[in-house]
PDB file of C-alpha atoms in Angstrom:
ATOM      1  CA  MET A   2       0.183  -0.067  -0.145  1.00 55.00           C
ATOM      2  CA  MET A   3       1.463   3.205  -0.963  1.00 53.00           C
ATOM      3  CA  LEU A   4       2.013   6.501   0.994  1.00 53.00           C
ATOM      4  CA  ALA A   5      -0.739   8.170  -0.511  1.00 57.00           C
ATOM      5  CA  ASP A   6      -3.213   4.624  -0.907  1.00 78.00           C
ATOM      6  CA  PHE A   7      -2.545   4.505   3.049  1.00 79.00           C
ATOM      7  CA  ALA A   8      -3.876   7.909   3.558  1.00 79.00           C
ATOM      8  CA  LYS A   9      -6.823   7.578   1.861  1.00 80.00           C
ATOM      9  CA  VAL A  10      -7.635   4.147   3.769  1.00 82.00           C
ATOM     10  CA  LEU A  11      -6.846   6.603   6.931  1.00 83.00           C
ATOM     11  CA  GLU A  12      -9.951   9.236   5.988  1.00 83.00           C
ATOM     12  CA  SER A  13     -12.535   6.858   5.385  1.00 83.00           C
ATOM     13  CA  SER A  14     -11.758   4.293   8.151  1.00 92.00           C
ATOM     14  CA  THR A  15     -13.418   4.470  11.912  1.00 94.00           C
ATOM     15  CA  LEU A  16     -11.220   5.266  15.200  1.00 96.00           C
ATOM     16  CA  ILE A  17     -11.944   2.899  18.032  1.00 95.00           C
ATOM     17  CA  LYS A  18      -8.893   3.100  20.287  1.00 93.00           C
ATOM     18  CA  GLN A  19      -6.516   5.899  20.701  1.00 93.00           C
ATOM     19  CA  GLY A  20      -3.691   4.848  23.268  1.00 90.00           C
ATOM     20  CA  ALA A  21       0.109   5.840  23.573  1.00 90.00           C
ATOM     21  CA  GLU A  22       1.192   4.465  20.799  1.00 92.00           C
ATOM     22  CA  ALA A  23      -1.405   3.274  18.362  1.00 95.00           C
ATOM     23  CA  LYS A  24      -3.895   3.717  16.924  1.00 95.00           C
ATOM     24  CA  VAL A  25      -7.017   1.341  16.208  1.00 96.00           C
ATOM     25  CA  TYR A  26      -9.623   1.728  13.879  1.00 96.00           C
ATOM     26  CA  THR A  27     -12.035  -0.471  11.369  1.00 96.00           C
ATOM     27  CA  VAL A  28     -12.016  -0.328   7.119  1.00 93.00           C
ATOM     28  CA  GLU A  29     -14.662  -1.503   5.434  1.00 89.00           C
ATOM     29  CA  LEU A  30     -12.013  -2.962   2.619  1.00 82.00           C
ATOM     30  CA  VAL A  31     -15.601  -4.183   0.652  1.00 80.00           C
ATOM     31  CA  LYS A  32     -18.887  -2.730   1.377  1.00 77.00           C
ATOM     32  CA  ALA A  33     -21.909  -4.915   1.423  1.00 70.00           C
ATOM     33  CA  ALA A  34     -24.327  -5.550  -1.410  1.00 72.00           C
ATOM     34  CA  GLU A  35     -27.163  -7.416  -1.777  1.00 72.00           C
ATOM     35  CA  GLY A  36     -26.650 -10.638  -1.329  1.00 74.00           C
ATOM     36  CA  ARG A  37     -22.590 -10.237  -0.327  1.00 77.00           C
ATOM     37  CA  PRO A  38     -21.241  -9.147   3.326  1.00 78.00           C
ATOM     38  CA  GLY A  39     -18.821  -6.804   3.455  1.00 81.00           C
ATOM     39  CA  ILE A  40     -15.267  -7.286   4.676  1.00 88.00           C
ATOM     40  CA  THR A  41     -14.400  -5.334   7.358  1.00 93.00           C
ATOM     41  CA  VAL A  42     -11.218  -5.517   8.762  1.00 95.00           C
ATOM     42  CA  LEU A  43      -9.162  -4.206  12.259  1.00 97.00           C
ATOM     43  CA  LEU A  44      -5.803  -1.615  10.931  1.00 96.00           C
ATOM     44  CA  LYS A  45      -3.087  -0.776  13.939  1.00 97.00           C
ATOM     45  CA  TYR A  46      -1.280   2.161  13.319  1.00 96.00           C
ATOM     46  CA  ARG A  47       1.694   2.753  15.740  1.00 96.00           C
ATOM     47  CA  PHE A  48       2.136   6.389  14.406  1.00 94.00           C
ATOM     48  CA  PRO A  49       5.568   8.138  14.955  1.00 94.00           C
ATOM     49  CA  LYS A  50       6.377   9.588  17.888  1.00 94.00           C
ATOM     50  CA  THR A  51       7.423  13.057  17.673  1.00 92.00           C
ATOM     51  CA  TYR A  52       9.803  13.244  21.202  1.00 93.00           C
ATOM     52  CA  ARG A  53      11.805   9.883  19.683  1.00 94.00           C
ATOM     53  CA  HIS A  54      14.958  10.738  17.191  1.00 96.00           C
ATOM     54  CA  PRO A  55      13.128   9.709  13.885  1.00 95.00           C
ATOM     55  CA  SER A  56      15.505   7.148  13.462  1.00 96.00           C
ATOM     56  CA  LEU A  57      15.154   5.044  16.934  1.00 97.00           C
ATOM     57  CA  ASP A  58      11.105   5.660  16.063  1.00 96.00           C
ATOM     58  CA  SER A  59      11.148   4.097  12.938  1.00 96.00           C
ATOM     59  CA  GLN A  60      13.318   0.880  14.700  1.00 97.00           C
ATOM     60  CA  LEU A  61      11.024   0.715  18.124  1.00 96.00           C
ATOM     61  CA  THR A  62       8.041   0.888  15.666  1.00 97.00           C
ATOM     62  CA  LYS A  63       9.174  -1.943  13.424  1.00 97.00           C
ATOM     63  CA  ASN A  64      10.434  -4.501  15.834  1.00 96.00           C
ATOM     64  CA  ARG A  65       6.785  -4.052  17.724  1.00 96.00           C
ATOM     65  CA  LEU A  66       5.104  -4.968  14.368  1.00 97.00           C
ATOM     66  CA  THR A  67       7.469  -7.612  14.356  1.00 97.00           C
ATOM     67  CA  PHE A  68       6.824  -8.979  17.036  1.00 96.00           C
ATOM     68  CA  GLU A  69       3.371  -8.799  17.765  1.00 97.00           C
ATOM     69  CA  ALA A  70       3.063 -10.533  13.779  1.00 97.00           C
ATOM     70  CA  ARG A  71       5.140 -13.307  15.108  1.00 97.00           C
ATOM     71  CA  SER A  72       3.399 -13.631  18.223  1.00 98.00           C
ATOM     72  CA  LEU A  73       0.040 -14.189  15.980  1.00 98.00           C
ATOM     73  CA  THR A  74       1.444 -16.030  13.722  1.00 98.00           C
ATOM     74  CA  ARG A  75       2.953 -18.327  15.989  1.00 98.00           C
ATOM     75  CA  ALA A  76      -0.142 -18.722  18.307  1.00 98.00           C
ATOM     76  CA  LEU A  77      -2.894 -19.428  15.483  1.00 98.00           C
ATOM     77  CA  LYS A  78      -0.299 -22.129  14.262  1.00 97.00           C
ATOM     78  CA  THR A  79      -0.589 -23.540  18.121  1.00 97.00           C
ATOM     79  CA  GLY A  80      -4.202 -23.985  17.827  1.00 97.00           C
ATOM     80  CA  VAL A  81      -4.981 -19.953  20.463  1.00 98.00           C
ATOM     81  CA  ARG A  82      -7.490 -18.259  18.956  1.00 98.00           C
ATOM     82  CA  VAL A  83      -6.287 -14.458  17.543  1.00 99.00           C
ATOM     83  CA  PRO A  84      -7.117 -12.652  14.936  1.00 98.00           C
ATOM     84  CA  VAL A  85      -5.599 -13.643  11.573  1.00 98.00           C
ATOM     85  CA  LEU A  86      -3.032 -11.594  10.178  1.00 97.00           C
ATOM     86  CA  LYS A  87      -4.032  -9.572   6.815  1.00 95.00           C
ATOM     87  CA  GLY A  88      -0.712  -7.594   6.028  1.00 94.00           C
ATOM     88  CA  LEU A  89       1.919  -5.790   7.297  1.00 95.00           C
ATOM     89  CA  ASP A  90       3.972  -2.901   6.449  1.00 95.00           C
ATOM     90  CA  LEU A  91       6.611  -2.217   8.869  1.00 96.00           C
ATOM     91  CA  GLU A  92       7.794   0.817   7.020  1.00 94.00           C
ATOM     92  CA  GLN A  93       4.656   2.369   7.122  1.00 93.00           C
ATOM     93  CA  GLY A  94       3.894   1.326  10.959  1.00 95.00           C
ATOM     94  CA  TRP A  95       0.548  -0.721  10.586  1.00 95.00           C
ATOM     95  CA  LEU A  96      -0.891  -4.258  10.435  1.00 96.00           C
ATOM     96  CA  MET A  97      -3.956  -4.933   9.355  1.00 95.00           C
ATOM     97  CA  LEU A  98      -5.509  -7.977  11.390  1.00 97.00           C
ATOM     98  CA  GLU A  99      -9.305 -10.270  11.372  1.00 97.00           C
ATOM     99  CA  TRP A 100     -12.256  -8.168  12.842  1.00 96.00           C
ATOM    100  CA  ILE A 101     -13.794  -9.690  15.874  1.00 96.00           C
ATOM    101  CA  GLU A 102     -17.132  -9.361  15.823  1.00 94.00           C
ATOM    102  CA  GLY A 103     -18.439  -9.777  19.994  1.00 95.00           C
ATOM    103  CA  ILE A 104     -18.227  -8.090  22.810  1.00 96.00           C
ATOM    104  CA  SER A 105     -15.074  -7.525  25.480  1.00 97.00           C
ATOM    105  CA  LEU A 106     -14.880 -10.640  28.409  1.00 97.00           C
ATOM    106  CA  ARG A 107     -14.779  -7.583  30.419  1.00 96.00           C
ATOM    107  CA  GLU A 108     -18.301  -6.585  28.847  1.00 95.00           C
ATOM    108  CA  TRP A 109     -19.750  -9.678  29.237  1.00 95.00           C
ATOM    109  CA  LEU A 110     -18.840  -9.936  32.900  1.00 94.00           C
ATOM    110  CA  GLN A 111     -19.803  -7.151  33.544  1.00 91.00           C
ATOM    111  CA  GLU A 112     -23.307  -7.610  32.613  1.00 90.00           C
ATOM    112  CA  HIS A 113     -23.717 -11.300  33.437  1.00 85.00           C
ATOM    113  CA  GLN A 114     -21.365 -12.239  36.920  1.00 77.00           C
ATOM    114  CA  GLN A 115     -24.095 -11.905  38.903  1.00 74.00           C
ATOM    115  CA  HIS A 116     -27.111 -13.098  36.778  1.00 76.00           C
ATOM    116  CA  GLU A 117     -27.813 -16.864  38.078  1.00 71.00           C
ATOM    117  CA  GLN A 118     -28.857 -17.866  35.019  1.00 68.00           C
ATOM    118  CA  SER A 119     -25.564 -17.157  33.652  1.00 80.00           C
ATOM    119  CA  GLN A 120     -23.448 -18.858  35.839  1.00 88.00           C
ATOM    120  CA  GLU A 121     -22.701 -22.431  33.647  1.00 91.00           C
ATOM    121  CA  GLU A 122     -21.950 -20.384  30.785  1.00 93.00           C
ATOM    122  CA  LEU A 123     -19.798 -17.634  32.937  1.00 94.00           C
ATOM    123  CA  LEU A 124     -17.859 -21.652  34.086  1.00 95.00           C
ATOM    124  CA  ASN A 125     -17.264 -22.273  30.241  1.00 96.00           C
ATOM    125  CA  LEU A 126     -16.486 -18.545  29.181  1.00 97.00           C
ATOM    126  CA  LEU A 127     -13.426 -18.743  31.393  1.00 97.00           C
ATOM    127  CA  SER A 128     -12.035 -22.424  31.826  1.00 98.00           C
ATOM    128  CA  ASP A 129     -11.763 -21.329  27.675  1.00 98.00           C
ATOM    129  CA  VAL A 130      -9.313 -18.384  28.563  1.00 98.00           C
ATOM    130  CA  GLY A 131      -7.532 -20.763  30.641  1.00 99.00           C
ATOM    131  CA  THR A 132      -7.242 -23.109  28.246  1.00 98.00           C
ATOM    132  CA  GLN A 133      -6.289 -20.148  25.725  1.00 99.00           C
ATOM    133  CA  ILE A 134      -3.526 -18.834  27.713  1.00 99.00           C
ATOM    134  CA  ALA A 135      -1.818 -22.189  28.792  1.00 99.00           C
ATOM    135  CA  LYS A 136      -1.806 -22.611  25.062  1.00 99.00           C
ATOM    136  CA  LEU A 137      -0.334 -19.529  24.518  1.00 99.00           C
ATOM    137  CA  HIS A 138       2.585 -19.848  27.369  1.00 99.00           C
ATOM    138  CA  SER A 139       2.881 -24.214  25.665  1.00 98.00           C
ATOM    139  CA  ALA A 140       3.959 -22.473  22.631  1.00 98.00           C
ATOM    140  CA  ASP A 141       6.653 -19.891  24.600  1.00 98.00           C
ATOM    141  CA  ILE A 142       4.386 -16.813  23.673  1.00 98.00           C
ATOM    142  CA  ILE A 143       3.620 -14.497  26.820  1.00 98.00           C
ATOM    143  CA  HIS A 144       0.596 -11.646  26.053  1.00 98.00           C
ATOM    144  CA  GLY A 145       2.787  -8.846  28.086  1.00 97.00           C
ATOM    145  CA  ASP A 146      -1.113  -7.864  28.753  1.00 97.00           C
ATOM    146  CA  LEU A 147      -3.566 -10.244  29.982  1.00 98.00           C
ATOM    147  CA  THR A 148      -6.524  -7.967  31.093  1.00 97.00           C
ATOM    148  CA  THR A 149      -9.588  -9.099  30.010  1.00 97.00           C
ATOM    149  CA  SER A 150     -10.600  -6.073  27.517  1.00 96.00           C
ATOM    150  CA  ASN A 151      -7.964  -7.927  26.012  1.00 97.00           C
ATOM    151  CA  MET A 152      -9.959 -11.084  25.050  1.00 98.00           C
ATOM    152  CA  MET A 153     -12.966 -10.824  22.803  1.00 98.00           C
ATOM    153  CA  LEU A 154     -16.230 -12.924  22.693  1.00 98.00           C
ATOM    154  CA  ARG A 155     -17.640 -13.914  19.239  1.00 96.00           C
ATOM    155  CA  ALA A 156     -20.270 -16.876  17.785  1.00 93.00           C
ATOM    156  CA  SER A 157     -18.575 -20.109  18.085  1.00 88.00           C
ATOM    157  CA  LYS A 158     -17.549 -21.880  15.064  1.00 75.00           C
ATOM    158  CA  SER A 159     -16.791 -25.179  16.417  1.00 69.00           C
ATOM    159  CA  GLN A 160     -18.286 -28.243  14.591  1.00 55.00           C
ATOM    160  CA  GLY A 161     -20.605 -30.471  17.015  1.00 52.00           C
ATOM    161  CA  PRO A 162     -22.145 -30.266  20.446  1.00 51.00           C
ATOM    162  CA  SER A 163     -20.726 -27.332  21.938  1.00 53.00           C
ATOM    163  CA  ARG A 164     -21.082 -26.740  26.025  1.00 59.00           C
ATOM    164  CA  SER A 165     -21.408 -22.856  25.260  1.00 71.00           C
ATOM    165  CA  ASN A 166     -22.007 -20.311  21.841  1.00 87.00           C
ATOM    166  CA  GLN A 167     -19.424 -17.945  22.544  1.00 94.00           C
ATOM    167  CA  GLU A 168     -15.924 -18.834  22.470  1.00 97.00           C
ATOM    168  CA  VAL A 169     -12.874 -16.363  23.342  1.00 98.00           C
ATOM    169  CA  VAL A 170     -10.714 -14.990  21.194  1.00 98.00           C
ATOM    170  CA  MET A 171      -6.967 -13.766  22.451  1.00 99.00           C
ATOM    171  CA  ILE A 172      -6.600 -10.085  21.035  1.00 98.00           C
ATOM    172  CA  ASP A 173      -3.796  -6.951  21.263  1.00 96.00           C
ATOM    173  CA  PHE A 174      -0.282  -8.655  21.142  1.00 97.00           C
ATOM    174  CA  GLY A 175       1.586  -5.429  21.228  1.00 95.00           C
ATOM    175  CA  LEU A 176       3.498  -6.575  24.261  1.00 95.00           C
ATOM    176  CA  SER A 177       3.675  -9.963  22.962  1.00 97.00           C
ATOM    177  CA  SER A 178       7.322 -11.908  23.256  1.00 96.00           C
ATOM    178  CA  VAL A 179       8.536 -15.027  22.650  1.00 96.00           C
ATOM    179  CA  THR A 180      10.255 -16.460  26.114  1.00 97.00           C
ATOM    180  CA  SER A 181      10.331 -20.182  27.972  1.00 97.00           C
ATOM    181  CA  LEU A 182      11.517 -18.763  31.115  1.00 98.00           C
ATOM    182  CA  VAL A 183       8.767 -19.225  34.277  1.00 98.00           C
ATOM    183  CA  GLU A 184       9.379 -16.355  35.180  1.00 98.00           C
ATOM    184  CA  ASP A 185       7.635 -14.578  32.460  1.00 98.00           C
ATOM    185  CA  LYS A 186       4.974 -16.563  32.473  1.00 99.00           C
ATOM    186  CA  ALA A 187       4.003 -16.360  36.126  1.00 98.00           C
ATOM    187  CA  VAL A 188       4.007 -13.119  35.638  1.00 98.00           C
ATOM    188  CA  ASP A 189       1.616 -13.104  32.535  1.00 98.00           C
ATOM    189  CA  LEU A 190      -0.995 -14.771  34.758  1.00 98.00           C
ATOM    190  CA  TYR A 191      -0.581 -12.321  37.827  1.00 98.00           C
ATOM    191  CA  VAL A 192      -1.448  -9.350  35.810  1.00 97.00           C
ATOM    192  CA  LEU A 193      -4.122 -11.234  34.811  1.00 98.00           C
ATOM    193  CA  GLU A 194      -5.033 -12.148  38.380  1.00 97.00           C
ATOM    194  CA  ARG A 195      -4.364  -8.279  39.472  1.00 95.00           C
ATOM    195  CA  ALA A 196      -7.128  -7.784  36.311  1.00 95.00           C
ATOM    196  CA  PHE A 197      -9.742  -9.336  37.737  1.00 95.00           C
ATOM    197  CA  LEU A 198      -9.313  -8.291  41.692  1.00 93.00           C
ATOM    198  CA  SER A 199      -9.366  -4.523  40.565  1.00 90.00           C
ATOM    199  CA  THR A 200     -12.186  -4.635  38.209  1.00 87.00           C
ATOM    200  CA  HIS A 201     -14.760  -7.548  38.091  1.00 83.00           C
ATOM    201  CA  SER A 202     -14.343  -8.327  42.408  1.00 71.00           C
ATOM    202  CA  ASP A 203     -17.058  -8.160  45.116  1.00 62.00           C
ATOM    203  CA  PRO A 204     -16.051  -4.967  46.921  1.00 52.00           C
ATOM    204  CA  ASN A 205     -18.085  -6.157  49.694  1.00 54.00           C
ATOM    205  CA  ASN A 206     -16.200  -8.738  50.717  1.00 56.00           C
ATOM    206  CA  ARG A 207     -13.259  -8.093  52.613  1.00 49.00           C
ATOM    207  CA  SER A 208     -12.355 -11.743  52.557  1.00 48.00           C
ATOM    208  CA  LEU A 209     -10.986 -11.971  48.413  1.00 50.00           C
ATOM    209  CA  LYS A 210      -8.438  -8.666  48.757  1.00 55.00           C
ATOM    210  CA  HIS A 211      -6.105 -11.313  47.352  1.00 56.00           C
ATOM    211  CA  SER A 212      -8.118 -13.455  46.207  1.00 69.00           C
ATOM    212  CA  SER A 213     -10.702 -13.813  42.828  1.00 87.00           C
ATOM    213  CA  PRO A 214     -12.968 -16.702  42.579  1.00 93.00           C
ATOM    214  CA  LEU A 215     -13.255 -16.450  39.157  1.00 95.00           C
ATOM    215  CA  PHE A 216      -9.123 -15.956  38.617  1.00 97.00           C
ATOM    216  CA  GLU A 217      -9.638 -19.511  39.923  1.00 96.00           C
ATOM    217  CA  ILE A 218     -11.431 -20.527  37.582  1.00 97.00           C
ATOM    218  CA  VAL A 219      -8.857 -20.143  34.727  1.00 98.00           C
ATOM    219  CA  LEU A 220      -6.080 -21.135  36.778  1.00 98.00           C
ATOM    220  CA  GLN A 221      -7.881 -24.234  36.950  1.00 98.00           C
ATOM    221  CA  ALA A 222      -8.370 -24.494  33.539  1.00 98.00           C
ATOM    222  CA  TYR A 223      -4.714 -23.368  32.637  1.00 99.00           C
ATOM    223  CA  ALA A 224      -3.333 -26.510  35.105  1.00 99.00           C
ATOM    224  CA  ASN A 225      -5.509 -29.019  33.399  1.00 98.00           C
ATOM    225  CA  TYR A 226      -3.989 -28.469  29.980  1.00 98.00           C
ATOM    226  CA  LEU A 227      -0.423 -28.471  31.023  1.00 98.00           C
ATOM    227  CA  SER A 228       1.648 -31.264  31.865  1.00 98.00           C
ATOM    228  CA  GLN A 229       2.095 -31.946  35.566  1.00 98.00           C
ATOM    229  CA  GLU A 230       5.315 -30.872  35.808  1.00 98.00           C
ATOM    230  CA  SER A 231       5.002 -27.460  33.229  1.00 98.00           C
ATOM    231  CA  TRP A 232       2.392 -26.692  35.678  1.00 98.00           C
ATOM    232  CA  MET A 233       3.830 -27.483  39.176  1.00 98.00           C
ATOM    233  CA  ALA A 234       6.506 -25.418  37.946  1.00 98.00           C
ATOM    234  CA  ILE A 235       4.593 -22.417  37.188  1.00 99.00           C
ATOM    235  CA  LYS A 236       2.203 -22.130  40.457  1.00 98.00           C
ATOM    236  CA  THR A 237       5.595 -22.398  42.409  1.00 98.00           C
ATOM    237  CA  ARG A 238       6.811 -19.192  40.626  1.00 98.00           C
ATOM    238  CA  LEU A 239       2.561 -18.030  40.302  1.00 98.00           C
ATOM    239  CA  ALA A 240       3.080 -18.116  44.558  1.00 97.00           C
ATOM    240  CA  ASN A 241       6.413 -16.347  44.552  1.00 97.00           C
ATOM    241  CA  VAL A 242       4.897 -13.518  42.096  1.00 97.00           C
ATOM    242  CA  ARG A 243       2.415 -12.787  44.316  1.00 95.00           C
ATOM    243  CA  MET A 244       4.396 -12.262  47.486  1.00 92.00           C
ATOM    244  CA  ARG A 245       6.738 -10.045  45.827  1.00 91.00           C
ATOM    245  CA  GLY A 246       3.616  -7.999  44.853  1.00 82.00           C
ATOM    246  CA  ARG A 247       2.014  -8.187  48.317  1.00 72.00           C
ATOM    247  CA  LYS A 248       5.116  -6.680  49.478  1.00 61.00           C
ATOM    248  CA  ARG A 249       4.911  -4.129  47.180  1.00 63.00           C
ATOM    249  CA  SER A 250       1.521  -2.858  47.965  1.00 55.00           C
ATOM    250  CA  MET A 251       2.512  -2.630  51.826  1.00 50.00           C
ATOM    251  CA  VAL A 252       4.991  -0.797  51.157  1.00 48.00           C
ATOM    252  CA  GLY A 253       3.526   1.211  48.647  1.00 49.00           C
TER     253      GLY A 253
END
C-alpha cells in the first residue's frame, strides 16, 4: 500500500481506540451488497512519536510490529484463537487484522457476572480463557497485557455439540514476546489475576482482597491443560510473584 493510498484508507476508516503507542481503526474494505456481506478489518497504526529521534522511533516501531506479527502467527499455528493477520507494513507502521465481531470478556462479565442463569456460561468462558492462555504459554508466547479487555467473545465456530455458544479470542499482542522463562509466564498470569481483582471482584467481600474466584476458574483450566511438571513449576513461581506483589503494595 503506497503512502497516498494509506492516507486515503485512514480518511475513510473509523477510529475506535487511541493509546500512547497506536491508533486502532475499523476499515470497510468491501461494502456490503445485496446477497454479499461486506469485509471489515482492523487496522493498527503505530504513529510516529515526535519526542523520539526519528531513526530510533522507526526501529522501535518495526521491532514491536514484528514481535506482534510473529506472536499472532505462532499463536494461530498452535491452535490459539487470535485474529488472523491480513497485512503488515513495517515502513509505514501498520498491521491489518481480522475483525472480531463481538464484545469483550470484560463487558460480558460486567453484565452477566451476578446473574444466576449465566453461571454455566461463565464457567465455560473462564475455562476457555485458561485453556487459551495455557496454549500460548506452551508455545512460549507471553501476551504481556492479559486483561479481560483483551479477550473478545464471538459466536462459537466449533463443530458438533458445544457447551457454549461463545468462544474466547485473544487480542492485542502489542506487548507480546517469546520466551520459555517460567518467571515470565507466572507474571503473565499475575497481571490477569490483578485485573480480575481490580475490575471483577466483589467490593463488599473483604476476604477476597487477595483472591479472585473467577481467576481460580481460569487457573484450574490452565493447570488442566499443562503437564504436571510444567504446572508445578509455574504454580511455584506464581506464588513467589504474588508474594513480591503484596510486599510492594504494603510498602506503597
